[in-house]
Amino acid sequence: MLTRIDHIGIACFDVEETAGFYARTYGFEVAHTEVNEEQGVREAMLRVNGTDDGGATWLQLLEPVREDSAVGKWLAKNGEGVHHIAFGTADVDADSEEIGEKGVRVLYDEPRRGSMDSRITFLHPKDCHGVLTELVTAAGSSSRADH
Ligand code: MC0
């Protein structure tokens, strides 16, 4: 079951500069940074609030480390802006299977590693009214211990 918005992914040209805007304007501080080579991004996670299901709600700033990455291609075409939304779930495997059975394309056969050791998959934006949609099970969420 999808229980919350885990994060909103925002494509940007420069993570540090963009993080400065969010700190100055809203007071959101960077809680975590990493480079995810598989996804081709440098990212910063800005915590907005916490929940009691092992997750929280974040803004995720995404700077491409390769032009041919998903975010690199999207930025070249659209410029900076909202790239995807991510729903939190305790069981990304069950939810992606169930959603796939409804005819929505799930982009990965198996969830992959996401930010902060989460497990993630994506739904094709063309099947979701133009919104690239991610499903996330946070590290430490109950079902994660099974994997
Ligand atoms: C592409 N399209 C989008 C879109 N990206 N529409 C809405 N939102 C987006 N973010 C549209 C394009 O405009 C195009 O529409 C069509 O989809 C095909 O796009 P493309 O430019 O030809 O690119 P493809 O087909 O090679 O790849 C699109 C696809 C890809 C969604 C399959 O971006 C993908 O696999 N994304 C999932 C992985 C990802 O985004 N990783 C970065 C975040 P038209 O109408 O022009 O045909 S990593 C992340 O977020 C991790 C770190 C985490 O959360 O922990």
PDB file of C-alpha atoms and ligand atoms in Angstrom:
ATOM      1  CA  MET A   1       0.000   0.000   0.000  1.00  0.00           C
ATOM      2  CA  LEU A   2       1.290   3.443  -0.894  1.00  0.00           C
ATOM      3  CA  THR A   3       1.229   5.435   2.323  1.00  0.00           C
ATOM      4  CA  ARG A   4       2.872   8.792   1.734  1.00  0.00           C
ATOM      5  CA  ILE A   5       4.809  10.994  -0.625  1.00  0.00           C
ATOM      6  CA  ASP A   6       8.406   9.923  -0.070  1.00  0.00           C
ATOM      7  CA  HIS A   7       9.955  12.652  -2.172  1.00  0.00           C
ATOM      8  CA  ILE A   8       9.673  14.986  -5.099  1.00  0.00           C
ATOM      9  CA  GLY A   9      12.612  14.734  -7.470  1.00  0.00           C
ATOM     10  CA  ILE A  10      13.797  18.063  -8.861  1.00  0.00           C
ATOM     11  CA  ALA A  11      16.207  18.182 -11.774  1.00  0.00           C
ATOM     12  CA  CYS A  12      18.811  20.935 -11.535  1.00  0.00           C
ATOM     13  CA  PHE A  13      22.090  21.950 -13.114  1.00  0.00           C
ATOM     14  CA  ASP A  14      23.955  22.407  -9.811  1.00  0.00           C
ATOM     15  CA  VAL A  15      22.928  20.630  -6.608  1.00  0.00           C
ATOM     16  CA  GLU A  16      24.876  22.921  -4.258  1.00  0.00           C
ATOM     17  CA  GLU A  17      23.542  26.118  -5.760  1.00  0.00           C
ATOM     18  CA  THR A  18      19.984  24.779  -5.781  1.00  0.00           C
ATOM     19  CA  ALA A  19      20.307  23.533  -2.198  1.00  0.00           C
ATOM     20  CA  GLY A  20      21.371  27.069  -1.242  1.00  0.00           C
ATOM     21  CA  PHE A  21      18.105  28.402  -2.640  1.00  0.00           C
ATOM     22  CA  TYR A  22      16.047  25.898  -0.604  1.00  0.00           C
ATOM     23  CA  ALA A  23      17.978  26.708   2.575  1.00  0.00           C
ATOM     24  CA  ARG A  24      17.742  30.488   2.183  1.00  0.00           C
ATOM     25  CA  THR A  25      14.150  30.549   1.016  1.00  0.00           C
ATOM     26  CA  TYR A  26      12.460  27.818   3.050  1.00  0.00           C
ATOM     27  CA  GLY A  27      14.971  26.771   5.685  1.00  0.00           C
ATOM     28  CA  PHE A  28      15.272  23.186   4.333  1.00  0.00           C
ATOM     29  CA  GLU A  29      18.746  21.845   5.038  1.00  0.00           C
ATOM     30  CA  VAL A  30      20.616  19.089   3.229  1.00  0.00           C
ATOM     31  CA  ALA A  31      20.437  15.897   5.299  1.00  0.00           C
ATOM     32  CA  HIS A  32      22.221  13.576   2.901  1.00  0.00           C
ATOM     33  CA  THR A  33      24.225  13.674  -0.333  1.00  0.00           C
ATOM     34  CA  GLU A  34      25.461  10.912  -2.588  1.00  0.00           C
ATOM     35  CA  VAL A  35      26.355  10.028  -6.154  1.00  0.00           C
ATOM     36  CA  ASN A  36      24.284   7.184  -7.595  1.00  0.00           C
ATOM     37  CA  GLU A  37      26.389   5.979 -10.535  1.00  0.00           C
ATOM     38  CA  GLU A  38      23.764   3.547 -11.780  1.00  0.00           C
ATOM     39  CA  GLN A  39      21.189   6.325 -12.057  1.00  0.00           C
ATOM     40  CA  GLY A  40      23.767   8.870 -13.251  1.00  0.00           C
ATOM     41  CA  VAL A  41      22.972  11.503 -10.622  1.00  0.00           C
ATOM     42  CA  ARG A  42      24.539  13.554  -7.864  1.00  0.00           C
ATOM     43  CA  GLU A  43      21.803  14.138  -5.342  1.00  0.00           C
ATOM     44  CA  ALA A  44      20.943  15.975  -2.172  1.00  0.00           C
ATOM     45  CA  MET A  45      18.075  14.992   0.122  1.00  0.00           C
ATOM     46  CA  LEU A  46      16.325  17.798   2.025  1.00  0.00           C
ATOM     47  CA  ARG A  47      14.087  16.503   4.789  1.00  0.00           C
ATOM     48  CA  VAL A  48      10.684  18.160   4.971  1.00  0.00           C
ATOM     49  CA  ASN A  49       9.065  16.048   7.673  1.00  0.00           C
ATOM     50  CA  GLY A  50       9.201  12.609   9.274  1.00  0.00           C
ATOM     51  CA  THR A  51       6.596   9.846   9.494  1.00  0.00           C
ATOM     52  CA  ASP A  52       6.243   6.776  11.660  1.00  0.00           C
ATOM     53  CA  ASP A  53       6.527   4.123   8.926  1.00  0.00           C
ATOM     54  CA  GLY A  54      10.303   4.141   8.633  1.00  0.00           C
ATOM     55  CA  GLY A  55      10.273   6.878   6.036  1.00  0.00           C
ATOM     56  CA  ALA A  56       9.986  10.612   5.738  1.00  0.00           C
ATOM     57  CA  THR A  57       9.141  13.219   3.143  1.00  0.00           C
ATOM     58  CA  TRP A  58      11.972  14.772   1.199  1.00  0.00           C
ATOM     59  CA  LEU A  59      12.880  17.023  -1.644  1.00  0.00           C
ATOM     60  CA  GLN A  60      15.464  15.296  -3.795  1.00  0.00           C
ATOM     61  CA  LEU A  61      17.725  17.547  -5.851  1.00  0.00           C
ATOM     62  CA  LEU A  62      19.177  15.744  -8.869  1.00  0.00           C
ATOM     63  CA  GLU A  63      22.145  16.902 -10.925  1.00  0.00           C
ATOM     64  CA  PRO A  64      23.211  14.649 -13.798  1.00  0.00           C
ATOM     65  CA  VAL A  65      26.741  13.262 -13.776  1.00  0.00           C
ATOM     66  CA  ARG A  66      26.335  12.063 -17.386  1.00  0.00           C
ATOM     67  CA  GLU A  67      24.577  13.788 -20.277  1.00  0.00           C
ATOM     68  CA  ASP A  68      23.015  10.504 -21.416  1.00  0.00           C
ATOM     69  CA  SER A  69      21.462   9.754 -17.989  1.00  0.00           C
ATOM     70  CA  ALA A  70      17.700   9.997 -17.486  1.00  0.00           C
ATOM     71  CA  VAL A  71      18.054  13.336 -15.685  1.00  0.00           C
ATOM     72  CA  GLY A  72      20.657  14.617 -18.159  1.00  0.00           C
ATOM     73  CA  LYS A  73      18.364  13.944 -21.100  1.00  0.00           C
ATOM     74  CA  TRP A  74      15.377  15.426 -19.328  1.00  0.00           C
ATOM     75  CA  LEU A  75      17.268  18.613 -18.338  1.00  0.00           C
ATOM     76  CA  ALA A  76      18.532  19.143 -21.888  1.00  0.00           C
ATOM     77  CA  LYS A  77      14.978  18.970 -23.167  1.00  0.00           C
ATOM     78  CA  ASN A  78      13.048  20.741 -20.381  1.00  0.00           C
ATOM     79  CA  GLY A  79      15.457  22.731 -18.229  1.00  0.00           C
ATOM     80  CA  GLU A  80      15.216  22.667 -14.446  1.00  0.00           C
ATOM     81  CA  GLY A  81      12.024  21.579 -12.712  1.00  0.00           C
ATOM     82  CA  VAL A  82      10.040  18.736 -11.194  1.00  0.00           C
ATOM     83  CA  HIS A  83      11.343  15.464 -12.640  1.00  0.00           C
ATOM     84  CA  HIS A  84       9.342  12.842 -10.735  1.00  0.00           C
ATOM     85  CA  ILE A  85       7.224  12.103  -7.701  1.00  0.00           C
ATOM     86  CA  ALA A  86       7.887   9.173  -5.414  1.00  0.00           C
ATOM     87  CA  PHE A  87       5.345   7.346  -3.267  1.00  0.00           C
ATOM     88  CA  GLY A  88       6.482   5.551  -0.120  1.00  0.00           C
ATOM     89  CA  THR A  89       5.466   1.983   0.633  1.00  0.00           C
ATOM     90  CA  ALA A  90       6.531  -0.671   3.094  1.00  0.00           C
ATOM     91  CA  ASP A  91       6.626  -3.220   0.232  1.00  0.00           C
ATOM     92  CA  VAL A  92       7.825  -1.970  -3.148  1.00  0.00           C
ATOM     93  CA  ASP A  93       7.849  -5.526  -4.538  1.00  0.00           C
ATOM     94  CA  ALA A  94       4.165  -6.186  -3.856  1.00  0.00           C
ATOM     95  CA  ASP A  95       3.027  -2.739  -4.949  1.00  0.00           C
ATOM     96  CA  SER A  96       4.973  -2.737  -8.213  1.00  0.00           C
ATOM     97  CA  GLU A  97       3.600  -6.185  -9.050  1.00  0.00           C
ATOM     98  CA  GLU A  98       0.049  -5.107  -8.297  1.00  0.00           C
ATOM     99  CA  ILE A  99       0.360  -1.889 -10.302  1.00  0.00           C
ATOM    100  CA  GLY A 100       1.984  -3.740 -13.197  1.00  0.00           C
ATOM    101  CA  GLU A 101      -0.998  -6.096 -13.316  1.00  0.00           C
ATOM    102  CA  LYS A 102      -3.165  -3.035 -13.942  1.00  0.00           C
ATOM    103  CA  GLY A 103      -1.335  -2.417 -17.214  1.00  0.00           C
ATOM    104  CA  VAL A 104       1.107   0.280 -16.076  1.00  0.00           C
ATOM    105  CA  ARG A 105       4.677  -0.322 -17.276  1.00  0.00           C
ATOM    106  CA  VAL A 106       7.033  -0.940 -14.347  1.00  0.00           C
ATOM    107  CA  LEU A 107      10.514  -0.024 -15.575  1.00  0.00           C
ATOM    108  CA  TYR A 108      12.581  -2.510 -13.541  1.00  0.00           C
ATOM    109  CA  ASP A 109      12.102  -6.282 -13.182  1.00  0.00           C
ATOM    110  CA  GLU A 110      13.451  -6.012  -9.644  1.00  0.00           C
ATOM    111  CA  PRO A 111      13.682  -2.893  -7.463  1.00  0.00           C
ATOM    112  CA  ARG A 112      17.104  -1.224  -7.543  1.00  0.00           C
ATOM    113  CA  ARG A 113      19.095   0.676  -4.961  1.00  0.00           C
ATOM    114  CA  GLY A 114      17.929   4.236  -4.398  1.00  0.00           C
ATOM    115  CA  SER A 115      18.874   7.099  -2.166  1.00  0.00           C
ATOM    116  CA  MET A 116      19.989   6.219   1.355  1.00  0.00           C
ATOM    117  CA  ASP A 117      19.851   2.479   0.575  1.00  0.00           C
ATOM    118  CA  SER A 118      16.168   2.554  -0.254  1.00  0.00           C
ATOM    119  CA  ARG A 119      14.725   0.113  -2.796  1.00  0.00           C
ATOM    120  CA  ILE A 120      13.121   1.785  -5.796  1.00  0.00           C
ATOM    121  CA  THR A 121      11.345   1.233  -9.058  1.00  0.00           C
ATOM    122  CA  PHE A 122       9.740   3.545 -11.611  1.00  0.00           C
ATOM    123  CA  LEU A 123       6.478   3.609 -13.566  1.00  0.00           C
ATOM    124  CA  HIS A 124       6.547   4.864 -17.139  1.00  0.00           C
ATOM    125  CA  PRO A 125       5.380   8.497 -17.372  1.00  0.00           C
ATOM    126  CA  LYS A 126       3.403   7.754 -20.532  1.00  0.00           C
ATOM    127  CA  ASP A 127       1.226   5.360 -18.500  1.00  0.00           C
ATOM    128  CA  CYS A 128       0.811   7.882 -15.630  1.00  0.00           C
ATOM    129  CA  HIS A 129      -0.590  10.960 -17.361  1.00  0.00           C
ATOM    130  CA  GLY A 130       2.852  12.404 -18.005  1.00  0.00           C
ATOM    131  CA  VAL A 131       4.253  11.950 -14.481  1.00  0.00           C
ATOM    132  CA  LEU A 132       7.358   9.824 -13.989  1.00  0.00           C
ATOM    133  CA  THR A 133       6.402   7.986 -10.794  1.00  0.00           C
ATOM    134  CA  GLU A 134       8.732   6.203  -8.407  1.00  0.00           C
ATOM    135  CA  LEU A 135       7.856   3.690  -5.701  1.00  0.00           C
ATOM    136  CA  VAL A 136      10.182   3.606  -2.680  1.00  0.00           C
ATOM    137  CA  THR A 137      10.709   1.379   0.305  1.00  0.00           C
ATOM    138  CA  ALA A 138      12.920   3.233   2.735  1.00  0.00           C
ATOM    139  CA  ALA A 139      15.839   1.479   4.384  1.00  0.00           C
ATOM    140  CA  GLY A 140      14.628   0.246   7.752  1.00  0.00           C
ATOM    141  CA  SER A 141      11.029  -0.083   6.617  1.00  0.00           C
ATOM    142  CA  SER A 142       9.483  -3.326   7.880  1.00  0.00           C
ATOM    143  CA  SER A 143       9.491  -5.423   4.685  1.00  0.00           C
ATOM    144  CA  ARG A 144      13.022  -4.406   3.831  1.00  0.00           C
ATOM    145  CA  ALA A 145      14.453  -6.776   6.383  1.00  0.00           C
ATOM    146  CA  ASP A 146      13.229  -9.633   4.163  1.00  0.00           C
ATOM    147  CA  HIS A 147      15.566  -8.698   1.286  1.00  0.00           C
TER     148      HIS A 147
HETATM  149  C1  MC0 B   1      11.018  11.305 -20.027  1.00  0.00           C
HETATM  150  N1  MC0 B   1       9.740  11.626 -20.293  1.00  0.00           N
HETATM  151  C2  MC0 B   1       9.182  12.126 -19.191  1.00  0.00           C
HETATM  152  C3  MC0 B   1      10.202  12.111 -18.211  1.00  0.00           C
HETATM  153  N2  MC0 B   1      11.327  11.596 -18.764  1.00  0.00           N
HETATM  154  N3  MC0 B   1       7.941  12.572 -18.948  1.00  0.00           N
HETATM  155  C4  MC0 B   1       7.697  13.035 -17.704  1.00  0.00           C
HETATM  156  N4  MC0 B   1       8.631  13.080 -16.706  1.00  0.00           N
HETATM  157  C5  MC0 B   1       9.880  12.630 -16.938  1.00  0.00           C
HETATM  158  N5  MC0 B   1      10.783  12.678 -15.957  1.00  0.00           N
HETATM  159  C6  MC0 B   1       9.043  11.500 -21.580  1.00  0.00           C
HETATM  160  C7  MC0 B   1       9.793  12.257 -22.670  1.00  0.00           C
HETATM  161  O1  MC0 B   1       9.419  13.616 -22.710  1.00  0.00           O
HETATM  162  C8  MC0 B   1       9.375  11.515 -23.916  1.00  0.00           C
HETATM  163  O2  MC0 B   1       8.097  11.951 -24.311  1.00  0.00           O
HETATM  164  C9  MC0 B   1       9.250  10.077 -23.419  1.00  0.00           C
HETATM  165  O3  MC0 B   1       9.059  10.142 -22.004  1.00  0.00           O
HETATM  166  C10 MC0 B   1      10.510   9.278 -23.732  1.00  0.00           C
HETATM  167  O4  MC0 B   1      11.590   9.986 -23.160  1.00  0.00           O
HETATM  168  P1  MC0 B   1      13.092   9.974 -23.689  1.00  0.00           P
HETATM  169  O5  MC0 B   1      13.688  11.297 -23.415  1.00  0.00           O
HETATM  170  O6  MC0 B   1      13.139   9.443 -25.089  1.00  0.00           O
HETATM  171  O7  MC0 B   1      13.803   8.985 -22.724  1.00  0.00           O
HETATM  172  P2  MC0 B   1      13.753   7.406 -22.582  1.00  0.00           P
HETATM  173  O8  MC0 B   1      12.570   6.805 -23.256  1.00  0.00           O
HETATM  174  O9  MC0 B   1      15.105   6.898 -22.957  1.00  0.00           O
HETATM  175  O10 MC0 B   1      13.609   7.294 -21.000  1.00  0.00           O
HETATM  176  C11 MC0 B   1      12.469   7.752 -20.304  1.00  0.00           C
HETATM  177  C12 MC0 B   1      12.363   6.931 -19.013  1.00  0.00           C
HETATM  178  C13 MC0 B   1      13.705   7.078 -18.270  1.00  0.00           C
HETATM  179  C14 MC0 B   1      11.190   7.464 -18.190  1.00  0.00           C
HETATM  180  C15 MC0 B   1      12.097   5.451 -19.385  1.00  0.00           C
HETATM  181  O11 MC0 B   1      13.935   8.450 -17.973  1.00  0.00           O
HETATM  182  C16 MC0 B   1      13.800   6.258 -17.036  1.00  0.00           C
HETATM  183  O12 MC0 B   1      14.088   5.060 -17.069  1.00  0.00           O
HETATM  184  N6  MC0 B   1      13.572   6.889 -15.850  1.00  0.00           N
HETATM  185  C17 MC0 B   1      13.663   6.179 -14.585  1.00  0.00           C
HETATM  186  C18 MC0 B   1      15.005   6.377 -13.944  1.00  0.00           C
HETATM  187  C19 MC0 B   1      15.269   7.819 -13.602  1.00  0.00           C
HETATM  188  O13 MC0 B   1      14.536   8.734 -13.989  1.00  0.00           O
HETATM  189  N7  MC0 B   1      16.392   8.050 -12.840  1.00  0.00           N
HETATM  190  C20 MC0 B   1      16.756   9.373 -12.387  1.00  0.00           C
HETATM  191  C21 MC0 B   1      16.304   9.595 -10.996  1.00  0.00           C
HETATM  192  P3  MC0 B   1       7.767  12.312 -25.847  1.00  0.00           P
HETATM  193  O14 MC0 B   1       6.329  12.736 -25.828  1.00  0.00           O
HETATM  194  O15 MC0 B   1       8.744  13.368 -26.228  1.00  0.00           O
HETATM  195  O16 MC0 B   1       8.002  11.005 -26.582  1.00  0.00           O
HETATM  196  S1  MC0 B   1      17.208   8.575  -9.903  1.00  0.00           S
HETATM  197  C22 MC0 B   1      16.413   8.633  -8.439  1.00  0.00           C
HETATM  198  O17 MC0 B   1      15.437   9.299  -8.343  1.00  0.00           O
HETATM  199  C23 MC0 B   1      17.031   7.800  -7.326  1.00  0.00           C
HETATM  200  C24 MC0 B   1      18.422   8.252  -7.060  1.00  0.00           C
HETATM  201  C25 MC0 B   1      16.205   7.808  -6.048  1.00  0.00           C
HETATM  202  O18 MC0 B   1      15.080   8.332  -5.994  1.00  0.00           O
HETATM  203  O19 MC0 B   1      16.679   7.269  -5.042  1.00  0.00           O
END
